[in-house]
mmCIF file of C-alpha atoms and ligand atoms in Angstrom:
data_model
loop_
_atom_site.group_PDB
_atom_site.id
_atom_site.type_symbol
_atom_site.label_atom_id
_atom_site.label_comp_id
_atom_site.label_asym_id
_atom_site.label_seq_id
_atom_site.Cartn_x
_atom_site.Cartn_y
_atom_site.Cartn_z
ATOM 1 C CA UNK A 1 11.256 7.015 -13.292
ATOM 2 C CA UNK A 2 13.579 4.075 -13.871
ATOM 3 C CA UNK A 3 12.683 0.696 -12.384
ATOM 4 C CA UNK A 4 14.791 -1.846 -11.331
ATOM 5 C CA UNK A 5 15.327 -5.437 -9.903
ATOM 6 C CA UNK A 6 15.707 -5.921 -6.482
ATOM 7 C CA UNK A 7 19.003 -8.035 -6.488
ATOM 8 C CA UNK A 8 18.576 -11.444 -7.807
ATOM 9 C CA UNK A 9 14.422 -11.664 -8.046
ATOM 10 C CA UNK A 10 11.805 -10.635 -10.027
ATOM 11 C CA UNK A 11 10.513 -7.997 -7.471
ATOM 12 C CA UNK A 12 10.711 -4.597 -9.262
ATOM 13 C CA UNK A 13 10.974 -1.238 -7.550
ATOM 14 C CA UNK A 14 11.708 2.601 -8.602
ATOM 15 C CA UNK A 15 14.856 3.997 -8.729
ATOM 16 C CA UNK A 16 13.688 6.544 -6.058
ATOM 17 C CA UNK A 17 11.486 4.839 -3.086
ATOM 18 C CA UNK A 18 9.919 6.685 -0.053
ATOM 19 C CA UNK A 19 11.192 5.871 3.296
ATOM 20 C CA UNK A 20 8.141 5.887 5.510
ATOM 21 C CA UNK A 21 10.019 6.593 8.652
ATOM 22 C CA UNK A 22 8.236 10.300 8.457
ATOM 23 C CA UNK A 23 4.916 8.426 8.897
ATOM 24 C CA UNK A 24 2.653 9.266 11.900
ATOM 25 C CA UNK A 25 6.196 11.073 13.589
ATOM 26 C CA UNK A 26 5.415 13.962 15.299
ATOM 27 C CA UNK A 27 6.257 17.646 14.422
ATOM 28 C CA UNK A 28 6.120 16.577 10.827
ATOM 29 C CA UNK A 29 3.521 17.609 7.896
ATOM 30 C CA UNK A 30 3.347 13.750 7.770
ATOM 31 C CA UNK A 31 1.990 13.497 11.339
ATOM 32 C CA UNK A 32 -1.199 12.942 10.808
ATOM 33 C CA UNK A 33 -3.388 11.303 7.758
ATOM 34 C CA UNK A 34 -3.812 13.979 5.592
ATOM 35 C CA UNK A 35 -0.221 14.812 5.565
ATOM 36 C CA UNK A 36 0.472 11.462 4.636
ATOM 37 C CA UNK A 37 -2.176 11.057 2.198
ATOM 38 C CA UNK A 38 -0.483 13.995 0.183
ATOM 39 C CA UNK A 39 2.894 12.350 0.538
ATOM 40 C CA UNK A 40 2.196 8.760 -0.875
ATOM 41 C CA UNK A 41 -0.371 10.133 -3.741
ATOM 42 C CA UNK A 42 2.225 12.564 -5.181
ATOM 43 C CA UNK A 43 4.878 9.738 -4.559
ATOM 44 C CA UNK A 44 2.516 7.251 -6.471
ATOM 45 C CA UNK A 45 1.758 9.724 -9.175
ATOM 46 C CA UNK A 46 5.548 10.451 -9.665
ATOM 47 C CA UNK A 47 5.912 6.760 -10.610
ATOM 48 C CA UNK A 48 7.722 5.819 -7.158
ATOM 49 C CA UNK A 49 6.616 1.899 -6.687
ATOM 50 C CA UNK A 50 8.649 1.090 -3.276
ATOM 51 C CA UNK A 51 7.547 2.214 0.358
ATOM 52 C CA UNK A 52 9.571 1.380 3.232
ATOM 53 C CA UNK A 53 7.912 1.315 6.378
ATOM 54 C CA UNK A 54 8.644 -0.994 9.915
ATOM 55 C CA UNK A 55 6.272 -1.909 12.746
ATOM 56 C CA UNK A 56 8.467 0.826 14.985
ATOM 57 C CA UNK A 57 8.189 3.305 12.846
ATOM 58 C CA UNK A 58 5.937 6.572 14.029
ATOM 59 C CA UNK A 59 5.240 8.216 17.393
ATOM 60 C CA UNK A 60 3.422 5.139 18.533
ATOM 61 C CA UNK A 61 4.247 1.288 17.668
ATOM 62 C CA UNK A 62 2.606 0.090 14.047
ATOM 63 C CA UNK A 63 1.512 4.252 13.272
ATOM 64 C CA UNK A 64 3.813 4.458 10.064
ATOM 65 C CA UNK A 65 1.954 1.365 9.267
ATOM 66 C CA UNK A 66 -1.270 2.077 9.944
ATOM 67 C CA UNK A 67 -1.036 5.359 7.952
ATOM 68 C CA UNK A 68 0.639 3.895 4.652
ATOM 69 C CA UNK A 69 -1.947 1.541 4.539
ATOM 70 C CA UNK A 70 -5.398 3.906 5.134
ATOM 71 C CA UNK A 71 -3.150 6.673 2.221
ATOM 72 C CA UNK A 72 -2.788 3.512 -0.276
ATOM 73 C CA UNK A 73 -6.239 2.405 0.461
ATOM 74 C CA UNK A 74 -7.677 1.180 -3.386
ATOM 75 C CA UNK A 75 -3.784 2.001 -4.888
ATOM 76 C CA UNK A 76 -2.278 -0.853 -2.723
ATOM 77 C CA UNK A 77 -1.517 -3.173 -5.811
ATOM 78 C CA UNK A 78 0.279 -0.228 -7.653
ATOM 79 C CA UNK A 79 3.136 -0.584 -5.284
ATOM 80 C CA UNK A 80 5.543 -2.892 -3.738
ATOM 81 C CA UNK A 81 4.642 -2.278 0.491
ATOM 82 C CA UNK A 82 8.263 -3.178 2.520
ATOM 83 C CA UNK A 83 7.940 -3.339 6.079
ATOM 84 C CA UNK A 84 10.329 -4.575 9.139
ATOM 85 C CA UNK A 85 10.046 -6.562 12.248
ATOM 86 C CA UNK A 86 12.849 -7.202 15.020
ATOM 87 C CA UNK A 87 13.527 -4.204 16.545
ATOM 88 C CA UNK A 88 12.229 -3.712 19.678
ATOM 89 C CA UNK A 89 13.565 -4.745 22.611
ATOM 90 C CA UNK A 90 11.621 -8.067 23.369
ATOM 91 C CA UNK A 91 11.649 -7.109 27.271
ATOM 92 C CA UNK A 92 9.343 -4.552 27.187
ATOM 93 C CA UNK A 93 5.645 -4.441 26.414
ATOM 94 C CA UNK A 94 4.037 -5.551 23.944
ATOM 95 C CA UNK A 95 6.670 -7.962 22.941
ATOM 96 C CA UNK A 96 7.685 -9.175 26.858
ATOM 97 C CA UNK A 97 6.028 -12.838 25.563
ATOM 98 C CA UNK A 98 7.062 -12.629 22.390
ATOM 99 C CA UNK A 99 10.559 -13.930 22.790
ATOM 100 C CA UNK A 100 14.173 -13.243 20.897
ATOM 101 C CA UNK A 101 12.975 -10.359 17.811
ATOM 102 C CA UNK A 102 14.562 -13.514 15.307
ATOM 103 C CA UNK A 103 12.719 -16.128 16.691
ATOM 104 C CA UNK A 104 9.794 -17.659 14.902
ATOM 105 C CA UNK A 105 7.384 -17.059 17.897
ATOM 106 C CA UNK A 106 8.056 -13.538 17.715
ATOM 107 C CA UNK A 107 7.931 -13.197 13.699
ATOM 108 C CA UNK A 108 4.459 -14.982 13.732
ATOM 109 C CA UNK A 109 2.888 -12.541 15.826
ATOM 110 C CA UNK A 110 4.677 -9.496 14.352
ATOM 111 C CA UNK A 111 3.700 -10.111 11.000
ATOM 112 C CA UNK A 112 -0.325 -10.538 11.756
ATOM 113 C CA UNK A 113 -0.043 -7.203 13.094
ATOM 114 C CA UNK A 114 2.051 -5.749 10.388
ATOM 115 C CA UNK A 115 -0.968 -7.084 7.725
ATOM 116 C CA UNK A 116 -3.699 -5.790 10.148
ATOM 117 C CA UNK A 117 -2.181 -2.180 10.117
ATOM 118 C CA UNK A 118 -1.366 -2.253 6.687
ATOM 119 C CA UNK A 119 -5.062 -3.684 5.566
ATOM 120 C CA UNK A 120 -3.123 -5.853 3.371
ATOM 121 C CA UNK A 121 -3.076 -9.658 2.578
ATOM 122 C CA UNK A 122 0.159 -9.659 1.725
ATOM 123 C CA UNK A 123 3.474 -8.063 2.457
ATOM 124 C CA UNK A 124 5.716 -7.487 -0.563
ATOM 125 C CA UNK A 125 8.732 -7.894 1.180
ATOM 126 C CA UNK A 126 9.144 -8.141 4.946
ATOM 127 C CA UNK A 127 12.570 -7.489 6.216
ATOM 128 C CA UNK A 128 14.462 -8.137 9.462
ATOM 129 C CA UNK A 129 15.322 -5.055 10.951
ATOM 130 C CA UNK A 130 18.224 -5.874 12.919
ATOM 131 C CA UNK A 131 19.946 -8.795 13.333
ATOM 132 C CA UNK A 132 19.474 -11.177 16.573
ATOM 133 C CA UNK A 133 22.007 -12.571 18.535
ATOM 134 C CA UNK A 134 20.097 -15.270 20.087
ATOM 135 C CA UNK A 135 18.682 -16.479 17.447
ATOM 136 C CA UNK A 136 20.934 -18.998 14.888
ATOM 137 C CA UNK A 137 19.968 -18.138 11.492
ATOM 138 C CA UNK A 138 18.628 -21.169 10.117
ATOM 139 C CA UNK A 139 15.893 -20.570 12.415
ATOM 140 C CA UNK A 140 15.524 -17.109 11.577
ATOM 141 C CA UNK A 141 15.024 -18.572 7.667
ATOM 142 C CA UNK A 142 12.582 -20.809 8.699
ATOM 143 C CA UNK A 143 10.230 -18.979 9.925
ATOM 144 C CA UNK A 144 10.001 -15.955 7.058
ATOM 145 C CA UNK A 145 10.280 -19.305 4.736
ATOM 146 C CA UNK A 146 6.812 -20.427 6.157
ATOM 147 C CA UNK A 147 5.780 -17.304 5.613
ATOM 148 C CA UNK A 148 6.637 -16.924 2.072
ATOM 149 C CA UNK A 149 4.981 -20.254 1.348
ATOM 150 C CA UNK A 150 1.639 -19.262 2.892
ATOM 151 C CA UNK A 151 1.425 -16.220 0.807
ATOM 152 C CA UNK A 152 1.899 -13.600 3.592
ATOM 153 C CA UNK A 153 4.986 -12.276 2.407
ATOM 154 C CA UNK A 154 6.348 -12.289 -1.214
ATOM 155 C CA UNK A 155 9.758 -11.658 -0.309
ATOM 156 C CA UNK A 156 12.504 -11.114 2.710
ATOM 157 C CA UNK A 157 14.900 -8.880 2.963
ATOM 158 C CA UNK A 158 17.377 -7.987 6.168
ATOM 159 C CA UNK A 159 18.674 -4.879 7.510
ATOM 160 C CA UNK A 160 22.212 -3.690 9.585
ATOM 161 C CA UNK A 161 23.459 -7.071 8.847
ATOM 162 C CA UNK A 162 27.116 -7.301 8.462
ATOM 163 C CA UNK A 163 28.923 -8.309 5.138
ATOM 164 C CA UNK A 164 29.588 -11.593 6.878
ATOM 165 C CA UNK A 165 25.845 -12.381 8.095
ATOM 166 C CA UNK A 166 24.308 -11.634 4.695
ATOM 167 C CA UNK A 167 26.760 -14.868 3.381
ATOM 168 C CA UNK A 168 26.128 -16.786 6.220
ATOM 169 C CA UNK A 169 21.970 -16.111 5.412
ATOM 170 C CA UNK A 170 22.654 -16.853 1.774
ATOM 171 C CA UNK A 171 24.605 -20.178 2.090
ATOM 172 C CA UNK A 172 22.071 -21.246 5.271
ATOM 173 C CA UNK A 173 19.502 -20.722 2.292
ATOM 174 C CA UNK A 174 21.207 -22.266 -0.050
ATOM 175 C CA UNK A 175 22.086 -25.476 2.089
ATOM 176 C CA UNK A 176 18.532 -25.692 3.549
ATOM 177 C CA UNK A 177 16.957 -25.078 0.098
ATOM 178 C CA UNK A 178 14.930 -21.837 1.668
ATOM 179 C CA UNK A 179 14.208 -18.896 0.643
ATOM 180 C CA UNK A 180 17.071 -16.302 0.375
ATOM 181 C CA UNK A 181 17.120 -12.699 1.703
ATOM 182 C CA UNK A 182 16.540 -10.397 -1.732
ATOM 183 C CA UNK A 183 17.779 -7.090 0.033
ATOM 184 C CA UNK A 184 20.029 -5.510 2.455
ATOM 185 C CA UNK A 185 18.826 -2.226 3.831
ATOM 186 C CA UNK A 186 22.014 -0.361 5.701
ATOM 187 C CA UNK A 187 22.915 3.201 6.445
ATOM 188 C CA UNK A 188 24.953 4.655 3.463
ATOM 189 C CA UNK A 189 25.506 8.107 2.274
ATOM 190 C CA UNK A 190 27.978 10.395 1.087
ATOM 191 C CA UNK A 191 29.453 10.911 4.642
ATOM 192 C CA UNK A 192 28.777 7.353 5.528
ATOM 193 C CA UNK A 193 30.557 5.262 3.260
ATOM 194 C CA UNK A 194 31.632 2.351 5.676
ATOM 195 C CA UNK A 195 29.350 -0.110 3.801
ATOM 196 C CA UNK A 196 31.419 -0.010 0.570
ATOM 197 C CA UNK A 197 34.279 -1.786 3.249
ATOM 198 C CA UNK A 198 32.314 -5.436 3.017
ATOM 199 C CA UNK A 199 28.378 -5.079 2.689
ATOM 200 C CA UNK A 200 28.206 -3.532 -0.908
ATOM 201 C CA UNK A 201 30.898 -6.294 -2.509
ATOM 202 C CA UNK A 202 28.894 -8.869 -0.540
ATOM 203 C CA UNK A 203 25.379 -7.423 -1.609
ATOM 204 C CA UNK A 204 26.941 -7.342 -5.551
ATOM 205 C CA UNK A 205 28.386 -11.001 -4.651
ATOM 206 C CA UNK A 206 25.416 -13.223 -3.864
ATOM 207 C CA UNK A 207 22.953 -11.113 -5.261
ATOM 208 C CA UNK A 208 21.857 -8.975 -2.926
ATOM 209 C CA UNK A 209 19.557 -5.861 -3.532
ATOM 210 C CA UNK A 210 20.490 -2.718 -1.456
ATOM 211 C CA UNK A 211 18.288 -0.076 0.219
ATOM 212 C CA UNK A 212 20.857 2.879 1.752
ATOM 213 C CA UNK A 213 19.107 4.096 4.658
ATOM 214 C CA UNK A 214 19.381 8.286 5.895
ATOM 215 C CA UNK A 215 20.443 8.144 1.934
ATOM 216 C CA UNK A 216 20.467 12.135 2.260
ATOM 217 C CA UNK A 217 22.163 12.227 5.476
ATOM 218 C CA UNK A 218 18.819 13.150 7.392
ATOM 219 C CA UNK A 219 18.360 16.272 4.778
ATOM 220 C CA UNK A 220 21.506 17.556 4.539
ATOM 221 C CA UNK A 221 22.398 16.714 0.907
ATOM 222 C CA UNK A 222 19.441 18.287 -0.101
ATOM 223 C CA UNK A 223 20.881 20.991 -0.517
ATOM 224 C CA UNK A 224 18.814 23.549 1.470
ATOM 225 C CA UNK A 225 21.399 23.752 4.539
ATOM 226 C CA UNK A 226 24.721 25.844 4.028
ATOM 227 C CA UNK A 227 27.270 26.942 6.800
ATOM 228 C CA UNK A 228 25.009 29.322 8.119
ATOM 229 C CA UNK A 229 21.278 28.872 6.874
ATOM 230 C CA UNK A 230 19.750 25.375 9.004
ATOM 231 C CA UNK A 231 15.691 26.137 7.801
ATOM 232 C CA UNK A 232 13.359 25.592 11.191
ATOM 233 C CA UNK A 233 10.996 23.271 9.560
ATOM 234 C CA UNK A 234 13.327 20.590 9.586
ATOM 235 C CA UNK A 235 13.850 17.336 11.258
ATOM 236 C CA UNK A 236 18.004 18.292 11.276
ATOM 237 C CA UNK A 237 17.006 22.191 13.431
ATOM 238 C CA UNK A 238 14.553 20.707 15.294
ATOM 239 C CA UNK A 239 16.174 16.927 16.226
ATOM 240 C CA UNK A 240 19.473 16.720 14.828
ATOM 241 C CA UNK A 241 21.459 19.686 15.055
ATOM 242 C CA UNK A 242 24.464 18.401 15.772
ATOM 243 C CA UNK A 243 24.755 16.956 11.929
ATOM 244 C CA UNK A 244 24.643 20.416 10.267
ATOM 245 C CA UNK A 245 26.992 21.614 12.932
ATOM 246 C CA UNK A 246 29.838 18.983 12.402
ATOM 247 C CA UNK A 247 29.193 18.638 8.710
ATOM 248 C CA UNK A 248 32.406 19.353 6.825
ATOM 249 C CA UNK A 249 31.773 22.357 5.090
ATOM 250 C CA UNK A 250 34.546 23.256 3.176
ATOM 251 C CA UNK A 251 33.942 19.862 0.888
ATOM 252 C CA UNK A 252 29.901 20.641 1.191
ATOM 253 C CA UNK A 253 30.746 23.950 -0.406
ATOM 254 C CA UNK A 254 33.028 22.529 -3.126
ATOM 255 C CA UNK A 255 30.618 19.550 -4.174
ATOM 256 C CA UNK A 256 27.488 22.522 -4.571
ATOM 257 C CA UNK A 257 30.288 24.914 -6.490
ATOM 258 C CA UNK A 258 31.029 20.769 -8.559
ATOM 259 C CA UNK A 259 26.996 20.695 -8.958
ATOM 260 C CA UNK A 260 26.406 24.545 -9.868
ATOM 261 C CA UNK A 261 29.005 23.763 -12.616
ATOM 262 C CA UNK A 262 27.011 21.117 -13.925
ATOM 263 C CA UNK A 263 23.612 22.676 -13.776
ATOM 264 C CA UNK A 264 22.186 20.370 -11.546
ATOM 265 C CA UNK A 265 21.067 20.638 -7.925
ATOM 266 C CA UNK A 266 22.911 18.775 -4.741
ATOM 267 C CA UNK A 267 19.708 16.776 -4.655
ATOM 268 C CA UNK A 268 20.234 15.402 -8.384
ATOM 269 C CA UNK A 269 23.823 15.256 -8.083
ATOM 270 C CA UNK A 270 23.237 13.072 -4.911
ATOM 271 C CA UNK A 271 20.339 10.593 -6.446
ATOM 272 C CA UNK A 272 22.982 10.066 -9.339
ATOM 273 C CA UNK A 273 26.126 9.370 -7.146
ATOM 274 C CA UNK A 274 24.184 6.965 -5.132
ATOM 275 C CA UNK A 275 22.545 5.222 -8.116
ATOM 276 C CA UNK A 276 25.473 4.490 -9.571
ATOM 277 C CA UNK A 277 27.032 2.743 -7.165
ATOM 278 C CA UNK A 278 27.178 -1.133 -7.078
ATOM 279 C CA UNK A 279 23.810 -3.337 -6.076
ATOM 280 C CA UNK A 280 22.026 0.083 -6.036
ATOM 281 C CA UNK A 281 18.342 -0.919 -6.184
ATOM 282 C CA UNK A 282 16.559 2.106 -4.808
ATOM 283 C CA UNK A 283 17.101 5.114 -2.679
ATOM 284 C CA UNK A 284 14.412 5.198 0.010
ATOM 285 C CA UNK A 285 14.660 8.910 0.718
ATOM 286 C CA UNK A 286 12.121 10.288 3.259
ATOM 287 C CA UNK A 287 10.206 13.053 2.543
ATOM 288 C CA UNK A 288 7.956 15.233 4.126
ATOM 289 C CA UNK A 289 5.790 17.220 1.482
ATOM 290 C CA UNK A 290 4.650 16.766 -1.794
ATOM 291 C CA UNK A 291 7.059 19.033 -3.511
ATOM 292 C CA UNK A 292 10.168 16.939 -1.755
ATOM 293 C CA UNK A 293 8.870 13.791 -2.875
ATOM 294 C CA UNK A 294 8.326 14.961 -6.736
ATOM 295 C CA UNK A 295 11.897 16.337 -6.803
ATOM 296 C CA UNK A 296 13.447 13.299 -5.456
ATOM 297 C CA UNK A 297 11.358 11.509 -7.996
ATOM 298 C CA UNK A 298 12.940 13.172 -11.083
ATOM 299 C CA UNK A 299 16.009 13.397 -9.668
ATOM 300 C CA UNK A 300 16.693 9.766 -10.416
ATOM 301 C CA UNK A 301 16.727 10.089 -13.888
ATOM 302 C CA UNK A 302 18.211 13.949 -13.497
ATOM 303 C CA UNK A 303 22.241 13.075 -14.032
ATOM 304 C CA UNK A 304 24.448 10.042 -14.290
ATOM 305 C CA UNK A 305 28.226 10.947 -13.358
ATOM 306 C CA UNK A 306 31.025 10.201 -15.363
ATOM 307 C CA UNK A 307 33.943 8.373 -13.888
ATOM 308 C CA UNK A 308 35.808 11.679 -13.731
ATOM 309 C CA UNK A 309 32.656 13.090 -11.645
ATOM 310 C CA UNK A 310 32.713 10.147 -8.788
ATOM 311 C CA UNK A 311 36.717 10.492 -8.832
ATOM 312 C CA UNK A 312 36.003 14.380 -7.842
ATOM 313 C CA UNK A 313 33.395 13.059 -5.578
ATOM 314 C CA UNK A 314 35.678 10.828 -4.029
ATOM 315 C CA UNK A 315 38.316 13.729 -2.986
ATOM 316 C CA UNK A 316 35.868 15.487 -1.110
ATOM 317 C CA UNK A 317 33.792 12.502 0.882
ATOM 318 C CA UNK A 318 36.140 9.260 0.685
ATOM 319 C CA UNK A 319 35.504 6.263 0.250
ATOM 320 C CA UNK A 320 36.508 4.291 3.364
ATOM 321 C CA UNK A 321 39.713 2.236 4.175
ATOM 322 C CA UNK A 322 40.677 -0.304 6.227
HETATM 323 N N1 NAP B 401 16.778 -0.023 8.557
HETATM 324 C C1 NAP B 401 17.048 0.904 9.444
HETATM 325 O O1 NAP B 401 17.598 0.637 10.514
HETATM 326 C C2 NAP B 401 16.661 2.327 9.110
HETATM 327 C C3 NAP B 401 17.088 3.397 9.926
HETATM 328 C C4 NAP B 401 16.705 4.684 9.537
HETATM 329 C C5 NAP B 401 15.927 4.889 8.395
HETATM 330 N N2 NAP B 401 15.523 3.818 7.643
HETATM 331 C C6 NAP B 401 14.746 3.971 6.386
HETATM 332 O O2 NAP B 401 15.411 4.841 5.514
HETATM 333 C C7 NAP B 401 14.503 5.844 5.064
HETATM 334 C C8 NAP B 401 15.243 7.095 4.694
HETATM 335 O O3 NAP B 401 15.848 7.678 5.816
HETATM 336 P P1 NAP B 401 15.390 9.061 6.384
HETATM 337 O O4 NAP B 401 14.093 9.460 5.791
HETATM 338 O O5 NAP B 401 15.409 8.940 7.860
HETATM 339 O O6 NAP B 401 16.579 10.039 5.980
HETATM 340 P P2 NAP B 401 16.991 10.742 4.607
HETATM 341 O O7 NAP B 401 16.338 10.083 3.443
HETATM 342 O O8 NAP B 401 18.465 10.856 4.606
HETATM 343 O O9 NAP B 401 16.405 12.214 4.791
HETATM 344 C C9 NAP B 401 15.039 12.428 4.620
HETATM 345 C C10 NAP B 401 14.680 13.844 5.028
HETATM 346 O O10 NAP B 401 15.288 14.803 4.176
HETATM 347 C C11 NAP B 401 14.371 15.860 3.910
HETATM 348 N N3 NAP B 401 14.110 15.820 2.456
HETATM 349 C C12 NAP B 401 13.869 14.738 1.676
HETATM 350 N N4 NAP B 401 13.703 15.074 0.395
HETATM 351 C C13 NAP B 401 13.843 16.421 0.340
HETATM 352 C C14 NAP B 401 13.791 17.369 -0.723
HETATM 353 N N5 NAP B 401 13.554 17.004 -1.983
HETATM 354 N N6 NAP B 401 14.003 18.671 -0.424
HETATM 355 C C15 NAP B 401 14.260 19.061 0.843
HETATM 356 N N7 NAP B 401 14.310 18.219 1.888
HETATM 357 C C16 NAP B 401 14.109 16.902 1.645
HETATM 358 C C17 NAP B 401 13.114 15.568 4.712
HETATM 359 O O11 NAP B 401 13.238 16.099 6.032
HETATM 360 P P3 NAP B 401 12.801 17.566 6.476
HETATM 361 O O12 NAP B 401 11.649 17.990 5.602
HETATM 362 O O13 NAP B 401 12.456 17.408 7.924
HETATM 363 O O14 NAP B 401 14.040 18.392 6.278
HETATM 364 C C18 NAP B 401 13.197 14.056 4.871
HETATM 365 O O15 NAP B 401 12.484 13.571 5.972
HETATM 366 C C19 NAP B 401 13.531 5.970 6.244
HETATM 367 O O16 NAP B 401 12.334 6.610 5.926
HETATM 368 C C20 NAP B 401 13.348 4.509 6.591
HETATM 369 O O17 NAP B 401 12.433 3.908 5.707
HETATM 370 C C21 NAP B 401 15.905 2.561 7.985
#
């Protein structure tokens, strides 16, 4: 496993994290605690550090949570626990009194239930999940500043922000003297390249550590899906079928025929594309078994492309344009 920084701090994480996201969902080997147990032991034993959970995350609020915490039980100082707040809808129960998701009212109570579920005393770095509208951003700082200086959270992150938001956050910070987001966690894949248009040159700008989110395009670039073959025991047949069906083929089929040239699998071949890209910190793949989570372990370290390779790349899934 290779380690790195997550952008401009001294918070180190694996190459390869697990997105937790699988956690307590239902119709998953990782429904229940056992599942899950298997998951983050193998995951630990691979040498993957980061785990990416959110208070939303699972069939019921807090589950994902709740599980990651009882499967690290005694390991919980081997890793670096992320988690999110600021999803929900604060209309609807349990957050109806809990105000705008940015506001510190609602980020005071979200994070004592966050450190309940996770039966931890701290949370290595607590992330925004969305941003908030209502909220003004210096506010937003505030609040995960306290935080940080009472020991409850070690570091903040932010997630779906916009290239302009995350240098608004970082020159609010910097003006205010508080503490600045370390990470930007935003959907990014081989077919979803939009955040190369103004998140990733912010993100390498001021610092920022990314976290691409559906980093395998739910599955897909795993490899085990071709024009015809969609396996049943997975989340793309059973929730998401629509993504295999309007996946462009034709370039699938030339990038495994690129990776079959190699020697290396469409899972490899994916890790290394999306580690080499620019503020790259870790890919927070989701997995649902043992075996997934071990081969998305080595496949960090499994191929580094040449400049020829991401040109090739390029020609089947481009990058975007304005
Ligand atoms: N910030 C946000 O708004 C946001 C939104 C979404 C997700 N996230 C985060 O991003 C993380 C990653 O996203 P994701 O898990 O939804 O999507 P993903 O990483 O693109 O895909 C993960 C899925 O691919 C399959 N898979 C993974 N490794 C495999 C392997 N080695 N071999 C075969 N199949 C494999 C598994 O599904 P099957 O076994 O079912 O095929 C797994 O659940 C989440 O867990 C979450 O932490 C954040």
């Amino acid at each position: 496993m290779d380690y790195r920084t997550l952008g401009r701090s001294g918070l180190r994480v694996s190459a390869t994290g697990l997105g937790c996201n699988n956690l307590g969902r239902s119709g998953t080997a990782t429904e229940d605690q056992a599942g899950t147990d298997a998951v983050i032991n193998a995951a630990i034993d691979a040498g993957i550090t980061l785990f990416d959970s959110a208070d939303i995350y699972g069939a019921e609020y807090g589950l994902s949570e709740t599980r990651l915490g009882a499967a690290l039980g005694s390991r919980r100082d081997e890793v670096v626990v992320a988690t999110k707040y600021g999803h929900a809808d604060f209309t609807s129960p349990p957050f109806t009194h809990w105000g705008a998701k940015g506001s510190r009212r609602y980020v005071r109570q979200a994070v004592e239930g966050s450190l309940t579920r996770l039966g931890t005393d701290r949370i290595d770095l607590y992330q925004l999940h969305t941003p908030d509208p209502i909220t003004p951003i210096d506010e937003v700082l505030e609040a995960l500043d306290e935080l940080v200086k009472e020991g409850k959270v070690l570091y903040i992150g932010h997630s779906n922000f916009s290239g302009w938001q995350l240098a608004q956050a970082d020159l609010v910070a910097d003006m205010r003297g508080l503490t600045h987001f370390v990470s930007a966690q935003n959907e990014y894949s081989l077919l979803k390249r939009g955040a190369e248009l103004e998140l990733l040159p912010a993100a390498e700008e001021f610092g920022v550590g990314f976290l691409p989110y559906f980093p395998l395009y739910n599955g897909l670039f795993t490899g085990k899906f071709t024009r015809t073959e969609r396996p049943s025991d997975t989340r793309i047949a059973r929730q998401r079928p629509h993504l295999a069906d309007e996946a462009p083929w034709d370039e699938i089929e030339a990038y495994q025929a690129f990776c079959d040239e190699r020697g290396i699998t469409m899972l490899e071949a994916t890790f290394g594309w999306l580690l080499a890209q620019p503020a790259m910190s870790s890919v927070i793949a989701g997995a649902t078994k043992p075996e997934q989570v071990r081969q998305n372990a080595a496949a960090a370290t499994a191929w580094t492309p040449t400049d020829d390779d991401l040109a090739l790349i390029d020609g089947w899934f481009p990058a975007p344009t304005l």
